[in-house]
PDB file of C-alpha atoms in Angstrom:
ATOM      1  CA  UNK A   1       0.000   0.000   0.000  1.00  0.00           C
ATOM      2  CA  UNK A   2       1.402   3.806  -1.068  1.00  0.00           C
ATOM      3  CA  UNK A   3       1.418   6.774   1.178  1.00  0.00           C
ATOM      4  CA  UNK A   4      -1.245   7.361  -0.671  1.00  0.00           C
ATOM      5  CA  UNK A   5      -3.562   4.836  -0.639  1.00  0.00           C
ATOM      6  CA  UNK A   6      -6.964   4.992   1.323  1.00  0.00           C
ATOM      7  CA  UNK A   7      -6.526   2.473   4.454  1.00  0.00           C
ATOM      8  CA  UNK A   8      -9.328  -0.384   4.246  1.00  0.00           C
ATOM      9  CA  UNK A   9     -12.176   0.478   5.909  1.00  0.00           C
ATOM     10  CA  UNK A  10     -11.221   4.271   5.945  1.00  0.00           C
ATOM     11  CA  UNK A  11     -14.099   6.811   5.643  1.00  0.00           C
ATOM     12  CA  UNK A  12     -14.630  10.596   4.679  1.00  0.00           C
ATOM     13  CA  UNK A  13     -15.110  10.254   8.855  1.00  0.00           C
ATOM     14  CA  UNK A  14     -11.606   9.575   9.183  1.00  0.00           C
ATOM     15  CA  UNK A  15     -10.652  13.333   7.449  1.00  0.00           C
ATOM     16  CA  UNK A  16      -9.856  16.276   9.580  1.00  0.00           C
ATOM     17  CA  UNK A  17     -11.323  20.230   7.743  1.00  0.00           C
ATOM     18  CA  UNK A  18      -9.538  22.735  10.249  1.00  0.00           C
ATOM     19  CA  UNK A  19     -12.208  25.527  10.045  1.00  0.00           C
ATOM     20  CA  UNK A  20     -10.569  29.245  11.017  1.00  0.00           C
ATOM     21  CA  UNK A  21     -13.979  31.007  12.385  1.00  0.00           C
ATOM     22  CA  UNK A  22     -14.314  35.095  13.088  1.00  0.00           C
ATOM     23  CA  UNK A  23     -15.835  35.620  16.749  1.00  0.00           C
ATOM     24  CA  UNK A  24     -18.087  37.828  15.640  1.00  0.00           C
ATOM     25  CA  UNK A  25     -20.063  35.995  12.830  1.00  0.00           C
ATOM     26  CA  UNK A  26     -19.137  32.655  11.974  1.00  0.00           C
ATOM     27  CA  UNK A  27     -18.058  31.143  15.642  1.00  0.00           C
ATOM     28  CA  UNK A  28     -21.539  33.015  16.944  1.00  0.00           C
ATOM     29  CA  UNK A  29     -23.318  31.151  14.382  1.00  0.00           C
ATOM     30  CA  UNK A  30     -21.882  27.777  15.428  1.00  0.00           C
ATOM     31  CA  UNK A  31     -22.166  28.335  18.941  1.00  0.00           C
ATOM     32  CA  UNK A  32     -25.600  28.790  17.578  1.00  0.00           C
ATOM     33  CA  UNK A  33     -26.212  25.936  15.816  1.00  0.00           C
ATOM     34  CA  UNK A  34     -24.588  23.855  18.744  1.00  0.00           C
ATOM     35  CA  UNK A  35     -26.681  25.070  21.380  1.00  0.00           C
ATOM     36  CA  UNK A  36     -29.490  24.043  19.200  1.00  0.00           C
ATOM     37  CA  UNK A  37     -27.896  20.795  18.862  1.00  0.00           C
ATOM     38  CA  UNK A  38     -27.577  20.541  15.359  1.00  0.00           C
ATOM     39  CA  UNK A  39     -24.361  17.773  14.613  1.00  0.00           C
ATOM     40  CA  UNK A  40     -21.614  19.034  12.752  1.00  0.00           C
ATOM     41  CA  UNK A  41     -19.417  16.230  10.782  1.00  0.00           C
ATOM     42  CA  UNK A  42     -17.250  14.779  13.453  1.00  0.00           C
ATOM     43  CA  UNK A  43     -14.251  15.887  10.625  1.00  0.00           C
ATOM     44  CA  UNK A  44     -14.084  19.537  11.315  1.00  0.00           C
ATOM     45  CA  UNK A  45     -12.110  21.144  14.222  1.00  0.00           C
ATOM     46  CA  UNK A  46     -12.674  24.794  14.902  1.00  0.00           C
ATOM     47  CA  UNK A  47     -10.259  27.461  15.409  1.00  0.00           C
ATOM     48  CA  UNK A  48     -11.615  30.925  16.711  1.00  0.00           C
ATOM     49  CA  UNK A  49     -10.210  34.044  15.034  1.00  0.00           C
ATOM     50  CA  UNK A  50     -10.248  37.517  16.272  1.00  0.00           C
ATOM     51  CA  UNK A  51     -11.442  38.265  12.291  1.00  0.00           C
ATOM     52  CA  UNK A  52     -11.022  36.479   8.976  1.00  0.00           C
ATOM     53  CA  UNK A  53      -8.373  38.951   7.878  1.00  0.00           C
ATOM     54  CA  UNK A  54      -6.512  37.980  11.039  1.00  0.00           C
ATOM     55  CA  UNK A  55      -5.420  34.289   9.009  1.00  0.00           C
ATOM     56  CA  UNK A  56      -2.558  34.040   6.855  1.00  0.00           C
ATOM     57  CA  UNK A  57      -1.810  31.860   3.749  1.00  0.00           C
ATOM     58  CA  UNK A  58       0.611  30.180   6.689  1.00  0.00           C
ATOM     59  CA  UNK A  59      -2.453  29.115   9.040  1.00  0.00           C
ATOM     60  CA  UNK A  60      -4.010  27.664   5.977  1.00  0.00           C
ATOM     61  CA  UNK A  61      -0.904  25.919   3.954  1.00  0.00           C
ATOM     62  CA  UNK A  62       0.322  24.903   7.786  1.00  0.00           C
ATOM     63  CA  UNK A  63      -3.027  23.276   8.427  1.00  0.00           C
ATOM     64  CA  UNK A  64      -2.749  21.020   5.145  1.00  0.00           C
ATOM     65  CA  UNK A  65       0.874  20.273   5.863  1.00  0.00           C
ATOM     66  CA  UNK A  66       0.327  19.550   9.352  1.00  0.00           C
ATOM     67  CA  UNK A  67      -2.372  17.012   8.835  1.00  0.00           C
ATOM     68  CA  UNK A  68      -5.929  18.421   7.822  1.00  0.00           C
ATOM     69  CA  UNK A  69      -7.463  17.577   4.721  1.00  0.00           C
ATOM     70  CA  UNK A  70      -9.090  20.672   3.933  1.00  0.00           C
ATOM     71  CA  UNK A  71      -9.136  24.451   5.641  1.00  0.00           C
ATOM     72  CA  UNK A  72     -12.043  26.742   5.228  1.00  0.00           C
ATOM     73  CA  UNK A  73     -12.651  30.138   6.278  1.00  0.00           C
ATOM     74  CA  UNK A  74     -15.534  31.126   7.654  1.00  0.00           C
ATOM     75  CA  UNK A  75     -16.676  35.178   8.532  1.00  0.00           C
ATOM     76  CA  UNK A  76     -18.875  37.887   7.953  1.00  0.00           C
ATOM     77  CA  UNK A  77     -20.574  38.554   5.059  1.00  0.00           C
ATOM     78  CA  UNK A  78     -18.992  40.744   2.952  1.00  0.00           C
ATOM     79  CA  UNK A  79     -19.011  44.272   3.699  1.00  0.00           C
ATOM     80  CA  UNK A  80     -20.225  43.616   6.323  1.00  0.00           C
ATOM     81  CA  UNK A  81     -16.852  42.968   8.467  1.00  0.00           C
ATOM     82  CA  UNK A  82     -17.069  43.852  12.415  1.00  0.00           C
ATOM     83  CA  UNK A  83     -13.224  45.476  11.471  1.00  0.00           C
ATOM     84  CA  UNK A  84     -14.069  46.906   8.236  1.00  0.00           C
ATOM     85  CA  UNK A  85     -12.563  44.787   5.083  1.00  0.00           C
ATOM     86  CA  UNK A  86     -10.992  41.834   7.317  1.00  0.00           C
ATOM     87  CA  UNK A  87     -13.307  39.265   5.098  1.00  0.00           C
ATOM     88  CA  UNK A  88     -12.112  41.040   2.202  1.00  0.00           C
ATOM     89  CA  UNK A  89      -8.416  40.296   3.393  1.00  0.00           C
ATOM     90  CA  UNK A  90      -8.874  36.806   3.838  1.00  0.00           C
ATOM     91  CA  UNK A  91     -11.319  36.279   0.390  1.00  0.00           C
ATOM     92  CA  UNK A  92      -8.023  37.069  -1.225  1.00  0.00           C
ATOM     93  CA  UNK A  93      -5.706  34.816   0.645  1.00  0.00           C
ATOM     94  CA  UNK A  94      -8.113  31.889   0.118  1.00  0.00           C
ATOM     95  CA  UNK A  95      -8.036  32.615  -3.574  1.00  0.00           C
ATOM     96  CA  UNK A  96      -3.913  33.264  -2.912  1.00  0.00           C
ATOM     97  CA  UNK A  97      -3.593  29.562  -1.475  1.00  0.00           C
ATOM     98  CA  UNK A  98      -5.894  27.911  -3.846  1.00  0.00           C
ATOM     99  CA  UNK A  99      -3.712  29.356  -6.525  1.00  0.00           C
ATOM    100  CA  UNK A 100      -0.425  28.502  -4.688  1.00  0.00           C
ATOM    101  CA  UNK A 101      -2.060  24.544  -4.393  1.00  0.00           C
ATOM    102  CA  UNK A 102      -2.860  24.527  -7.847  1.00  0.00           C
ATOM    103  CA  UNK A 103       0.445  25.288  -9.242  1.00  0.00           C
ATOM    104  CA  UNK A 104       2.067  22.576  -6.969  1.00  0.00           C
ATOM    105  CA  UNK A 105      -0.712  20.153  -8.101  1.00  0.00           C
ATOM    106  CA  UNK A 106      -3.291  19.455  -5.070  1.00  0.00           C
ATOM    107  CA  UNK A 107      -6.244  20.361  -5.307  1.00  0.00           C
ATOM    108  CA  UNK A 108      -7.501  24.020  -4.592  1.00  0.00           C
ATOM    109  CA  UNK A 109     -11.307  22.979  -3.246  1.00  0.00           C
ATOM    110  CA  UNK A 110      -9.166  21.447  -0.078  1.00  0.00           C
ATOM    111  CA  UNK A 111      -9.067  25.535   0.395  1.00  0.00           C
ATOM    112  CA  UNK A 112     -12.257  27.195   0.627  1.00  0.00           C
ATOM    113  CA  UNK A 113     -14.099  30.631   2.306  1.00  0.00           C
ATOM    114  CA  UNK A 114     -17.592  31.037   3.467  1.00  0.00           C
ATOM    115  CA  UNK A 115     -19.403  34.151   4.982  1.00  0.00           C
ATOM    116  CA  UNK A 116     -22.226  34.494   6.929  1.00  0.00           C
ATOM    117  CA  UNK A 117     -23.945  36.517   9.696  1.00  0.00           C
ATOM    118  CA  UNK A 118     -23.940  35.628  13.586  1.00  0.00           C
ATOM    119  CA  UNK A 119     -27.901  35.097  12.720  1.00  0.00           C
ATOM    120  CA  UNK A 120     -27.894  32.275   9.880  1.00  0.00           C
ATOM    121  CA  UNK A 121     -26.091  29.166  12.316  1.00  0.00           C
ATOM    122  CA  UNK A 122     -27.718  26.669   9.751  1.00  0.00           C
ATOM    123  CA  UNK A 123     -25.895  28.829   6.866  1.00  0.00           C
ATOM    124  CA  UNK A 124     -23.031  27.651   9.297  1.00  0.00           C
ATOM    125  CA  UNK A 125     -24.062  24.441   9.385  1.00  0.00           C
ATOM    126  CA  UNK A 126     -24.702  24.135   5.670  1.00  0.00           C
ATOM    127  CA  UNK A 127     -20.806  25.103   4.787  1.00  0.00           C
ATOM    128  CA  UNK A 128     -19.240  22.769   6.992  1.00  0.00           C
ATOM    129  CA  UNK A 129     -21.803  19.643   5.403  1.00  0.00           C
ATOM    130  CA  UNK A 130     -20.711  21.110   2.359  1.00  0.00           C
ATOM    131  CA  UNK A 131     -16.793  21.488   2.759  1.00  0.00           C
ATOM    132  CA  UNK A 132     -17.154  18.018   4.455  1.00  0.00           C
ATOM    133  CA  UNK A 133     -18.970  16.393   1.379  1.00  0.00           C
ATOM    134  CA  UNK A 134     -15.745  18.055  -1.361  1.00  0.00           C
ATOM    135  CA  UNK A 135     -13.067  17.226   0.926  1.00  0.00           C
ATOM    136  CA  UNK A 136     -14.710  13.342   1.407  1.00  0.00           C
ATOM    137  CA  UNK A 137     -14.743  13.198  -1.844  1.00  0.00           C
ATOM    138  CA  UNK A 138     -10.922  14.039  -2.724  1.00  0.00           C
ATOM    139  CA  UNK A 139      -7.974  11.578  -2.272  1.00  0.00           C
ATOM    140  CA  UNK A 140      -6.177  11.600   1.654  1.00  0.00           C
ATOM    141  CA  UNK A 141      -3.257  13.720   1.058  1.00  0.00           C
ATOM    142  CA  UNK A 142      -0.389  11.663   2.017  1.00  0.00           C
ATOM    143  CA  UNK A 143       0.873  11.476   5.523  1.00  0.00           C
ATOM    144  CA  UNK A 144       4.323  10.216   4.995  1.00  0.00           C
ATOM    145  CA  UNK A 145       7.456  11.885   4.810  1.00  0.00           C
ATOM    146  CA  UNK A 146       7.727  11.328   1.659  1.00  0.00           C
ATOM    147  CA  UNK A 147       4.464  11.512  -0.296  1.00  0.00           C
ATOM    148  CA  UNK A 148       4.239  14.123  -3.111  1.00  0.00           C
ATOM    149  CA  UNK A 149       1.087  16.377  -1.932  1.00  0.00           C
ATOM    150  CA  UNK A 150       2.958  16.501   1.835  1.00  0.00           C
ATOM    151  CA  UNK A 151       6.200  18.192  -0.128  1.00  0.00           C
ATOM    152  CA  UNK A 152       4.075  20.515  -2.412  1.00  0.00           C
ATOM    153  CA  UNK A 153       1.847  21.950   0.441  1.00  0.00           C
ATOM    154  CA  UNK A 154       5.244  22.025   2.480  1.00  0.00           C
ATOM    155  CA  UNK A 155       6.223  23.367  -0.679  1.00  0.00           C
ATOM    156  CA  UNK A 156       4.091  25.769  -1.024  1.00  0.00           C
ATOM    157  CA  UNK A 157       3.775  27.436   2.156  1.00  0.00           C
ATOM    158  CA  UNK A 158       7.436  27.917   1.695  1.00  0.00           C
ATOM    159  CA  UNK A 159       6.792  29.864  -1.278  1.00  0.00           C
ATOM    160  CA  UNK A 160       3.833  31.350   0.224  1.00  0.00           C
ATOM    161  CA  UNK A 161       6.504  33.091   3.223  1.00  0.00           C
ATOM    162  CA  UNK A 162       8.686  33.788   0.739  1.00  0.00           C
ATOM    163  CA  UNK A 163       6.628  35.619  -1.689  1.00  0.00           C
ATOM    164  CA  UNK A 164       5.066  37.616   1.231  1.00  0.00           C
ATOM    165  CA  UNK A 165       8.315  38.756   3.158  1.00  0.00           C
ATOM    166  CA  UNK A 166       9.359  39.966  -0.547  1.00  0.00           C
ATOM    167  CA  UNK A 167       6.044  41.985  -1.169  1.00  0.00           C
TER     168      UNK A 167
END
């Protein structure tokens, strides 16, 4: 069996999304949604942000390299950021890393961003069933040392500080 290879008996269960959430929207609406007691997919771990615009193409690439199948973003809708254009910030460095996977040939859905208001938790709900549902439906990234998509994300988020410190 390759790095590669789906263990026997594996499941889309057996996937980790690392979801970065904004306090003021996205976290609200899934401490919502979970004090109505709506299940999430067991699959996604949330991080709470200060703001969207507060994650970096680093959090996201790190997240990959590091283990998770899939990072999304989750915040206000736009224009409609509690710190002005932080969503706007962070729609481009979703589009930034999906670009950076692409060129080092993984696929850029395992990135993805999704806004909504403190008031919609099954809007919440909704994008993690959804990012849950792409990411169970790609190939594990490979876990070992030496598999190809663990070098180009580690890869890639090497470019990714690079190409930042230089701007």
């Amino acid at each position: 069996m390759t790095a590669s290879a789906t263990p026997a008996g594996a499941t889309s269960a057996d996937r980790t999304i690392v979801a970065f959430c904004c306090r003021e929207c996205a976290y609200a609406a899934a401490d919502a949604s979970a004090n109505a007691r709506t299940p999430l997919p067991p699959t996604v771990r949330l991080v709470l942000m200060p703001c969207t615009g507060r994650v970096s193409p680093l959090h996201l690439l790190s997240a990959l390299a590091e283990g998770a199948d899939g990072v999304m973003v989750a915040g206000c809708l736009l224009g409609q950021c509690h710190y002005r254009e932080g969503n706007f910030n962070a729609v481009d460095r979703v589009a930034f890393v999906q670009r950076l996977l692409k060129s080092v040939g993984v696929e850029p859905e395992r990135c993805r961003m999704f806004t909504m208001s403190a008031g919609e938790p099954p809007k919440f709900v909704a994008a993690v069933r959804e990012m849950d549902r792409v990411i169970g439906a790609l190939p594990p990234l490979p876990r070992s040392e030496t598999g190809a998509a663990g070098r180009a994300v580690s890869a890639a988020a090497s470019g990714a500080v690079a190409e930042r410190g230089a701007a």
